[in-house]
Amino acid sequence: MLVLGIDTSCDDTSASVVENGIKTLSNIISSQIEIHKKYGGIVPELASRRHIEMIWPVVDEALTNAGIKLEDLSGIAVCHGPGLIGSLLVGCSFAKAICYCRGIPLVAVNHLEGHIFSSFLEDPGPSFPFLALIVSGGHTCLYMIAGFGKYRELGRTRDDAAGEAYDKVSKLLGLGYPGGPVIDKLAQKGNPKAIDFPRAYLPESLDFSFSGIKTAVLNFLKSKKESRVKGQQSTKQSLVSSHSSLVEPCDQCPVTGDKSYFSLSDIAASFQAAIVDVLVRKTEWAIKKEHIKRVVLSGGVAANSELRKMMKEMAEERGVEIFIPAISLCTDNAAMIAAAGYQHLVSGNIAGLDLNPRAYMPL
Ligand code: KG4
Ligand code: ZN
């Protein structure tokens, strides 16, 4: 069975052809980062307009790369939420129009369900039941997945998502958007123990909270700036630049030679350590609580090198199988929508042409 997946939930226009829910024949992603980065985040109106321009070329390329035509498709799977409503509308309207004209079955896929099913595109994929940690720019949640359509939420973020924390801290540090990849890279050169940023473990709960760490980083930067201003009176020299990037990359203070001077990479590594610690420990608690032997990690933040490493180590220690898709399948893509869409299709869960996207949608 060949399924065309379409995802336009956020800022990537993506289309993919997947065979039998497990084999990726093509996976095309048109990124909008260049459009949004000068604004420090996604501008919804610009995102929708770009989706309109790119949807047909991207779908066309996905079909061509897979070596198939529209008439070869068993179904079209489209992400109908959660996401930016204007962006979702483009993918949904496009999918409905093609399905109507060509008489192709339409299936509707929840974006989070797509992230979970991205793990089936790897060989070996997981078998049910498993625990899924989805960490992205919009979500941080833990689910027990007993089978297709049998999902139980164990915990979710009470405020910011992990990826959102990366993006906000990156903005504070003047590192631009998106924050995850740049902080990940910088952190590799830094000391994760340099600054003891708080970890919100929320005892007795599998919920998360990541808004505090952003404030902690901000307070840390402000305290550094204040001490710089005081120091300036004696040294008459600026240790840190005063524009949006408050701390310059440097291993020791360029003026006093002070080794306790914090570099940008130390801040990145310490921030990342706090986020990764919480994600790994909470997953470990959930493993113990649910007596589960398989874990899936997915979503954009699952591309993070430290999180991937620490999760693998924890899983090995606990004798648990871990499934982490390739980075290109962790960040937003349409192959995951096609993989989940295949499950809907074989279950006979066909959507009507009155399908409407929704910005907020529980799994
Ligand atoms: O899943 P995704 O592509 O889109 C959403 O559904 O939100 O996730 C995007 C998020 C962004 O916040 C981005 O900063 C983060 O994933 N991200 C990373 C890395 N690559 C992307 N976070 C940490 N480390 C990375 N290497
Ligand atoms: Zn996503």
GROMACS .gro file of N, CA and C in nm, residues 129-269:
model
  423
  129PRO      N    1   0.347  -0.322   2.361
  129PRO     CA    2   0.330  -0.183   2.402
  129PRO      C    3   0.466  -0.114   2.420
  130PHE      N    4   0.462   0.019   2.414
  130PHE     CA    5   0.585   0.094   2.444
  130PHE      C    6   0.552   0.229   2.505
  131LEU      N    7   0.656   0.286   2.566
  131LEU     CA    8   0.644   0.420   2.624
  131LEU      C    9   0.697   0.518   2.519
  132ALA      N   10   0.629   0.631   2.499
  132ALA     CA   11   0.678   0.728   2.400
  132ALA      C   12   0.699   0.864   2.467
  133LEU      N   13   0.820   0.917   2.450
  133LEU     CA   14   0.847   1.054   2.494
  133LEU      C   15   0.855   1.139   2.369
  134ILE      N   16   0.761   1.233   2.357
  134ILE     CA   17   0.763   1.324   2.241
  134ILE      C   18   0.810   1.460   2.289
  135VAL      N   19   0.920   1.504   2.233
  135VAL     CA   20   0.978   1.633   2.273
  135VAL      C   21   0.999   1.719   2.149
  136SER      N   22   0.921   1.825   2.140
  136SER     CA   23   0.933   1.910   2.021
  136SER      C   24   0.923   2.056   2.059
  137GLY      N   25   0.903   2.142   1.958
  137GLY     CA   26   0.892   2.284   1.985
  137GLY      C   27   0.757   2.318   2.049
  138GLY      N   28   0.657   2.236   2.023
  138GLY     CA   29   0.523   2.264   2.075
  138GLY      C   30   0.479   2.168   2.185
  139HIS      N   31   0.548   2.055   2.200
  139HIS     CA   32   0.502   1.953   2.294
  139HIS      C   33   0.615   1.887   2.370
  140THR      N   34   0.582   1.848   2.493
  140THR     CA   35   0.670   1.759   2.569
  140THR      C   36   0.575   1.669   2.645
  141CYS      N   37   0.563   1.544   2.603
  141CYS     CA   38   0.467   1.455   2.670
  141CYS      C   39   0.513   1.310   2.668
  142LEU      N   40   0.464   1.240   2.769
  142LEU     CA   41   0.493   1.097   2.783
  142LEU      C   42   0.362   1.021   2.764
  143TYR      N   43   0.365   0.920   2.677
  143TYR     CA   44   0.245   0.839   2.653
  143TYR      C   45   0.277   0.692   2.669
  144MET      N   46   0.178   0.614   2.712
  144MET     CA   47   0.185   0.469   2.702
  144MET      C   48   0.110   0.434   2.575
  145ILE      N   49   0.175   0.360   2.487
  145ILE     CA   50   0.115   0.324   2.359
  145ILE      C   51   0.090   0.172   2.362
  146ALA      N   52  -0.035   0.134   2.378
  146ALA     CA   53  -0.067  -0.009   2.389
  146ALA      C   54  -0.088  -0.072   2.251
  147GLY      N   55  -0.122   0.009   2.152
  147GLY     CA   56  -0.146  -0.039   2.016
  147GLY      C   57  -0.190   0.080   1.934
  148PHE      N   58  -0.218   0.059   1.805
  148PHE     CA   59  -0.261   0.173   1.724
  148PHE      C   60  -0.395   0.227   1.779
  149GLY      N   61  -0.399   0.356   1.809
  149GLY     CA   62  -0.520   0.418   1.862
  149GLY      C   63  -0.540   0.399   2.011
  150LYS      N   64  -0.450   0.326   2.077
  150LYS     CA   65  -0.464   0.303   2.222
  150LYS      C   66  -0.354   0.380   2.295
  151TYR      N   67  -0.382   0.506   2.320
  151TYR     CA   68  -0.281   0.594   2.377
  151TYR      C   69  -0.327   0.647   2.513
  152ARG      N   70  -0.238   0.642   2.611
  152ARG     CA   71  -0.270   0.693   2.745
  152ARG      C   72  -0.163   0.794   2.785
  153GLU      N   73  -0.208   0.917   2.814
  153GLU     CA   74  -0.111   1.020   2.851
  153GLU      C   75  -0.066   1.000   2.995
  154LEU      N   76   0.065   1.001   3.017
  154LEU     CA   77   0.119   0.987   3.153
  154LEU      C   78   0.160   1.122   3.210
  155GLY      N   79   0.202   1.212   3.123
  155GLY     CA   80   0.248   1.343   3.168
  155GLY      C   81   0.269   1.434   3.050
  156ARG      N   82   0.268   1.562   3.078
  156ARG     CA   83   0.290   1.662   2.972
  156ARG      C   84   0.347   1.788   3.036
  157THR      N   85   0.396   1.879   2.954
  157THR     CA   86   0.449   2.002   3.012
  157THR      C   87   0.334   2.090   3.062
  158ARG      N   88   0.358   2.152   3.175
  158ARG     CA   89   0.256   2.242   3.231
  158ARG      C   90   0.274   2.383   3.177
  159ASP      N   91   0.386   2.409   3.111
  159ASP     CA   92   0.407   2.544   3.056
  159ASP      C   93   0.480   2.534   2.921
  160ASP      N   94   0.609   2.563   2.918
  160ASP     CA   95   0.682   2.560   2.791
  160ASP      C   96   0.720   2.417   2.752
  161ALA      N   97   0.727   2.393   2.621
  161ALA     CA   98   0.780   2.265   2.572
  161ALA      C   99   0.933   2.273   2.577
  162ALA      N  100   0.999   2.157   2.575
  162ALA     CA  101   1.146   2.156   2.583
  162ALA      C  102   1.208   2.234   2.466
  163GLY      N  103   1.155   2.214   2.345
  163GLY     CA  104   1.208   2.284   2.227
  163GLY      C  105   1.186   2.435   2.237
  164GLU      N  106   1.074   2.471   2.298
  164GLU     CA  107   1.042   2.613   2.317
  164GLU      C  108   1.147   2.675   2.410
  165ALA      N  109   1.186   2.601   2.514
  165ALA     CA  110   1.289   2.650   2.607
  165ALA      C  111   1.421   2.670   2.531
  166TYR      N  112   1.457   2.575   2.445
  166TYR     CA  113   1.578   2.589   2.363
  166TYR      C  114   1.568   2.716   2.278
  167ASP      N  115   1.453   2.735   2.213
  167ASP     CA  116   1.438   2.849   2.122
  167ASP      C  117   1.442   2.982   2.197
  168LYS      N  118   1.379   2.985   2.317
  168LYS     CA  119   1.376   3.111   2.393
  168LYS      C  120   1.513   3.144   2.450
  169VAL      N  121   1.583   3.042   2.501
  169VAL     CA  122   1.717   3.066   2.557
  169VAL      C  123   1.813   3.107   2.445
  170SER      N  124   1.797   3.046   2.328
  170SER     CA  125   1.882   3.083   2.215
  170SER      C  126   1.863   3.230   2.180
  171LYS      N  127   1.739   3.274   2.187
  171LYS     CA  128   1.709   3.415   2.157
  171LYS      C  129   1.776   3.505   2.261
  172LEU      N  130   1.767   3.464   2.389
  172LEU     CA  131   1.831   3.541   2.497
  172LEU      C  132   1.982   3.553   2.475
  173LEU      N  133   2.040   3.445   2.425
  173LEU     CA  134   2.186   3.443   2.405
  173LEU      C  135   2.227   3.506   2.272
  174GLY      N  136   2.126   3.549   2.195
  174GLY     CA  137   2.156   3.611   2.066
  174GLY      C  138   2.201   3.511   1.961
  175LEU      N  139   2.154   3.386   1.976
  175LEU     CA  140   2.200   3.280   1.884
  175LEU      C  141   2.101   3.251   1.772
  176GLY      N  142   1.988   3.317   1.772
  176GLY     CA  143   1.893   3.303   1.661
  176GLY      C  144   1.799   3.185   1.671
  177TYR      N  145   1.722   3.167   1.563
  177TYR     CA  146   1.618   3.063   1.556
  177TYR      C  147   1.648   2.965   1.444
  178PRO      N  148   1.623   2.834   1.458
  178PRO     CA  149   1.580   2.768   1.582
  178PRO      C  150   1.698   2.745   1.676
  179GLY      N  151   1.667   2.738   1.805
  179GLY     CA  152   1.773   2.733   1.905
  179GLY      C  153   1.837   2.597   1.924
  180GLY      N  154   1.757   2.491   1.907
  180GLY     CA  155   1.805   2.356   1.939
  180GLY      C  156   1.938   2.320   1.875
  181PRO      N  157   1.947   2.324   1.742
  181PRO     CA  158   2.072   2.280   1.678
  181PRO      C  159   2.194   2.363   1.719
  182VAL      N  160   2.177   2.495   1.733
  182VAL     CA  161   2.293   2.581   1.764
  182VAL      C  162   2.339   2.560   1.909
  183ILE      N  163   2.243   2.545   2.001
  183ILE     CA  164   2.280   2.521   2.142
  183ILE      C  165   2.345   2.383   2.155
  184ASP      N  166   2.289   2.286   2.085
  184ASP     CA  167   2.344   2.149   2.085
  184ASP      C  168   2.492   2.152   2.044
  185LYS      N  169   2.522   2.225   1.937
  185LYS     CA  170   2.659   2.231   1.885
  185LYS      C  171   2.753   2.304   1.983
  186LEU      N  172   2.705   2.416   2.031
  186LEU     CA  173   2.785   2.498   2.124
  186LEU      C  174   2.813   2.422   2.254
  187ALA      N  175   2.712   2.349   2.300
  187ALA     CA  176   2.721   2.277   2.428
  187ALA      C  177   2.833   2.173   2.425
  188GLN      N  178   2.865   2.124   2.306
  188GLN     CA  179   2.968   2.021   2.295
  188GLN      C  180   3.105   2.073   2.337
  189LYS      N  181   3.122   2.208   2.333
  189LYS     CA  182   3.252   2.267   2.371
  189LYS      C  183   3.250   2.319   2.515
  190GLY      N  184   3.132   2.311   2.580
  190GLY     CA  185   3.119   2.373   2.712
  190GLY      C  186   3.122   2.274   2.827
  191ASN      N  187   3.123   2.329   2.949
  191ASN     CA  188   3.122   2.248   3.071
  191ASN      C  189   2.979   2.241   3.125
  192PRO      N  190   2.916   2.122   3.123
  192PRO     CA  191   2.776   2.112   3.167
  192PRO      C  192   2.759   2.135   3.317
  193LYS      N  193   2.872   2.134   3.391
  193LYS     CA  194   2.862   2.155   3.537
  193LYS      C  195   2.896   2.299   3.575
  194ALA      N  196   2.926   2.383   3.477
  194ALA     CA  197   2.971   2.520   3.507
  194ALA      C  198   2.866   2.598   3.586
  195ILE      N  199   2.742   2.587   3.547
  195ILE     CA  200   2.634   2.662   3.615
  195ILE      C  201   2.525   2.563   3.653
  196ASP      N  202   2.482   2.573   3.778
  196ASP     CA  203   2.383   2.477   3.828
  196ASP      C  204   2.242   2.532   3.805
  197PHE      N  205   2.194   2.522   3.681
  197PHE     CA  206   2.058   2.569   3.652
  197PHE      C  207   1.956   2.474   3.716
  198PRO      N  208   1.839   2.527   3.758
  198PRO     CA  209   1.743   2.443   3.831
  198PRO      C  210   1.677   2.336   3.743
  199ARG      N  211   1.647   2.223   3.804
  199ARG     CA  212   1.574   2.115   3.738
  199ARG      C  213   1.437   2.106   3.805
  200ALA      N  214   1.331   2.124   3.729
  200ALA     CA  215   1.195   2.116   3.789
  200ALA      C  216   1.147   1.972   3.778
  201TYR      N  217   1.170   1.895   3.885
  201TYR     CA  218   1.133   1.753   3.879
  201TYR      C  219   0.985   1.728   3.911
  202LEU      N  220   0.917   1.824   3.973
  202LEU     CA  221   0.776   1.809   4.008
  202LEU      C  222   0.750   1.671   4.070
  203PRO      N  223   0.791   1.651   4.195
  203PRO     CA  224   0.781   1.519   4.257
  203PRO      C  225   0.641   1.460   4.246
  204GLU      N  226   0.633   1.330   4.238
  204GLU     CA  227   0.505   1.256   4.231
  204GLU      C  228   0.431   1.277   4.101
  205SER      N  229   0.493   1.343   4.004
  205SER     CA  230   0.421   1.369   3.879
  205SER      C  231   0.511   1.339   3.760
  206LEU      N  232   0.448   1.297   3.651
  206LEU     CA  233   0.524   1.277   3.527
  206LEU      C  234   0.506   1.397   3.434
  207ASP      N  235   0.452   1.506   3.489
  207ASP     CA  236   0.445   1.631   3.413
  207ASP      C  237   0.583   1.697   3.408
  208PHE      N  238   0.594   1.793   3.319
  208PHE     CA  239   0.720   1.867   3.303
  208PHE      C  240   0.693   2.016   3.323
  209SER      N  241   0.800   2.091   3.348
  209SER     CA  242   0.790   2.237   3.351
  209SER      C  243   0.924   2.293   3.307
  210PHE      N  244   0.921   2.370   3.198
  210PHE     CA  245   1.048   2.423   3.146
  210PHE      C  246   1.052   2.576   3.139
  211SER      N  247   0.950   2.641   3.197
  211SER     CA  248   0.954   2.788   3.187
  211SER      C  249   1.054   2.848   3.286
  212GLY      N  250   1.075   2.777   3.399
  212GLY     CA  251   1.166   2.828   3.503
  212GLY      C  252   1.309   2.836   3.456
  213ILE      N  253   1.350   2.742   3.376
  213ILE     CA  254   1.491   2.740   3.334
  213ILE      C  255   1.525   2.859   3.244
  214LYS      N  256   1.428   2.897   3.165
  214LYS     CA  257   1.448   3.015   3.078
  214LYS      C  258   1.471   3.139   3.167
  215THR      N  259   1.390   3.152   3.273
  215THR     CA  260   1.404   3.265   3.364
  215THR      C  261   1.538   3.256   3.437
  216ALA      N  262   1.578   3.133   3.473
  216ALA     CA  263   1.706   3.116   3.543
  216ALA      C  264   1.823   3.160   3.454
  217VAL      N  265   1.815   3.127   3.326
  217VAL     CA  266   1.922   3.169   3.233
  217VAL      C  267   1.921   3.323   3.223
  218LEU      N  268   1.802   3.380   3.213
  218LEU     CA  269   1.791   3.526   3.203
  218LEU      C  270   1.849   3.593   3.328
  219ASN      N  271   1.813   3.541   3.446
  219ASN     CA  272   1.865   3.598   3.570
  219ASN      C  273   2.016   3.585   3.578
  220PHE      N  274   2.066   3.472   3.531
  220PHE     CA  275   2.211   3.451   3.531
  220PHE      C  276   2.280   3.555   3.442
  221LEU      N  277   2.223   3.577   3.323
  221LEU     CA  278   2.282   3.674   3.230
  221LEU      C  279   2.277   3.815   3.287
  222LYS      N  280   2.164   3.845   3.354
  222LYS     CA  281   2.151   3.979   3.414
  222LYS      C  282   2.254   3.998   3.524
  223SER      N  283   2.273   3.894   3.607
  223SER     CA  284   2.369   3.906   3.717
  223SER      C  285   2.510   3.925   3.661
  224LYS      N  286   2.540   3.859   3.550
  224LYS     CA  287   2.672   3.875   3.487
  224LYS      C  288   2.688   4.017   3.434
  225LYS      N  289   2.576   4.067   3.377
  225LYS     CA  290   2.582   4.200   3.318
  225LYS      C  291   2.603   4.305   3.428
  226GLU      N  292   2.532   4.283   3.543
  226GLU     CA  293   2.547   4.378   3.653
  226GLU      C  294   2.690   4.379   3.705
  227SER      N  295   2.748   4.256   3.720
  227SER     CA  296   2.885   4.253   3.773
  227SER      C  297   2.982   4.314   3.672
  228ARG      N  298   2.947   4.301   3.542
  228ARG     CA  299   3.031   4.365   3.440
  228ARG      C  300   3.027   4.516   3.454
  229VAL      N  301   2.904   4.567   3.473
  229VAL     CA  302   2.890   4.713   3.483
  229VAL      C  303   2.971   4.764   3.601
  230LYS      N  304   2.965   4.690   3.716
  230LYS     CA  305   3.045   4.731   3.833
  230LYS      C  306   3.193   4.722   3.798
  231GLY      N  307   3.233   4.610   3.736
  231GLY     CA  308   3.374   4.586   3.701
  231GLY      C  309   3.426   4.690   3.603
  232GLN      N  310   3.335   4.737   3.519
  232GLN     CA  311   3.374   4.833   3.415
  232GLN      C  312   3.434   4.960   3.475
  233GLN      N  313   3.379   4.997   3.596
  233GLN     CA  314   3.428   5.120   3.656
  233GLN      C  315   3.577   5.111   3.687
  234SER      N  316   3.622   4.990   3.721
  234SER     CA  317   3.764   4.979   3.751
  234SER      C  318   3.846   4.943   3.626
  235THR      N  319   3.794   4.850   3.544
  235THR     CA  320   3.876   4.806   3.429
  235THR      C  321   3.854   4.895   3.308
  236LYS      N  322   3.743   4.972   3.311
  236LYS     CA  323   3.705   5.057   3.200
  236LYS      C  324   3.699   4.978   3.069
  237GLN      N  325   3.670   4.852   3.079
  237GLN     CA  326   3.664   4.770   2.958
  237GLN      C  327   3.545   4.674   2.968
  238SER      N  328   3.477   4.656   2.855
  238SER     CA  329   3.360   4.570   2.856
  238SER      C  330   3.399   4.423   2.840
  239LEU      N  331   3.355   4.340   2.934
  239LEU     CA  332   3.383   4.197   2.922
  239LEU      C  333   3.280   4.131   2.832
  240VAL      N  334   3.163   4.189   2.829
  240VAL     CA  335   3.057   4.130   2.746
  240VAL      C  336   2.993   4.239   2.663
  241SER      N  337   2.948   4.201   2.547
  241SER     CA  338   2.885   4.301   2.461
  241SER      C  339   2.750   4.336   2.517
  242SER      N  340   2.703   4.455   2.492
  242SER     CA  341   2.580   4.497   2.557
  242SER      C  342   2.458   4.484   2.466
  243HIS      N  343   2.471   4.431   2.344
  243HIS     CA  344   2.351   4.412   2.263
  243HIS      C  345   2.284   4.282   2.302
  244SER      N  346   2.206   4.223   2.213
  244SER     CA  347   2.124   4.108   2.255
  244SER      C  348   2.208   3.991   2.307
  245SER      N  349   2.328   3.971   2.253
  245SER     CA  350   2.412   3.864   2.304
  245SER      C  351   2.488   3.918   2.426
  246LEU      N  352   2.450   3.869   2.545
  246LEU     CA  353   2.504   3.930   2.666
  246LEU      C  354   2.642   3.878   2.705
  247VAL      N  355   2.678   3.762   2.656
  247VAL     CA  356   2.806   3.704   2.695
  247VAL      C  357   2.881   3.660   2.570
  248GLU      N  358   3.005   3.698   2.559
  248GLU     CA  359   3.081   3.657   2.441
  248GLU      C  360   3.146   3.522   2.463
  249PRO      N  361   3.161   3.443   2.356
  249PRO     CA  362   3.228   3.315   2.373
  249PRO      C  363   3.374   3.334   2.411
  250CYS      N  364   3.415   3.274   2.520
  250CYS     CA  365   3.550   3.295   2.569
  250CYS      C  366   3.576   3.196   2.682
  251ASP      N  367   3.692   3.135   2.687
  251ASP     CA  368   3.718   3.035   2.789
  251ASP      C  369   3.759   3.096   2.923
  252GLN      N  370   3.817   3.212   2.917
  252GLN     CA  371   3.847   3.281   3.042
  252GLN      C  372   3.832   3.430   3.019
  253CYS      N  373   3.818   3.501   3.128
  253CYS     CA  374   3.793   3.645   3.115
  253CYS      C  375   3.906   3.710   3.035
  254PRO      N  376   3.872   3.779   2.926
  254PRO     CA  377   3.978   3.837   2.841
  254PRO      C  378   4.057   3.947   2.910
  255VAL      N  379   4.004   4.003   3.020
  255VAL     CA  380   4.074   4.114   3.085
  255VAL      C  381   4.150   4.068   3.209
  256THR      N  382   4.078   3.995   3.296
  256THR     CA  383   4.142   3.957   3.424
  256THR      C  384   4.205   3.819   3.418
  257GLY      N  385   4.167   3.741   3.313
  257GLY     CA  386   4.218   3.604   3.305
  257GLY      C  387   4.144   3.510   3.400
  258ASP      N  388   4.036   3.560   3.462
  258ASP     CA  389   3.959   3.482   3.560
  258ASP      C  390   3.902   3.356   3.495
  259LYS      N  391   3.939   3.239   3.551
  259LYS     CA  392   3.895   3.111   3.493
  259LYS      C  393   3.747   3.084   3.522
  260SER      N  394   3.692   3.156   3.620
  260SER     CA  395   3.551   3.132   3.655
  260SER      C  396   3.456   3.210   3.563
  261TYR      N  397   3.514   3.280   3.469
  261TYR     CA  398   3.432   3.353   3.371
  261TYR      C  399   3.355   3.251   3.287
  262PHE      N  400   3.226   3.274   3.268
  262PHE     CA  401   3.144   3.176   3.197
  262PHE      C  402   3.138   3.206   3.049
  263SER      N  403   3.171   3.109   2.969
  263SER     CA  404   3.162   3.127   2.825
  263SER      C  405   3.022   3.092   2.778
  264LEU      N  406   2.993   3.132   2.658
  264LEU     CA  407   2.862   3.102   2.599
  264LEU      C  408   2.844   2.950   2.590
  265SER      N  409   2.951   2.879   2.560
  265SER     CA  410   2.938   2.732   2.549
  265SER      C  411   2.913   2.668   2.686
  266ASP      N  412   2.966   2.728   2.794
  266ASP     CA  413   2.935   2.677   2.929
  266ASP      C  414   2.787   2.697   2.960
  267ILE      N  415   2.735   2.812   2.922
  267ILE     CA  416   2.593   2.840   2.949
  267ILE      C  417   2.508   2.741   2.869
  268ALA      N  418   2.544   2.722   2.741
  268ALA     CA  419   2.468   2.628   2.657
  268ALA      C  420   2.473   2.487   2.714
  269ALA      N  421   2.593   2.442   2.755
  269ALA     CA  422   2.609   2.305   2.806
  269ALA      C  423   2.534   2.288   2.939
   0.00000   0.00000   0.00000
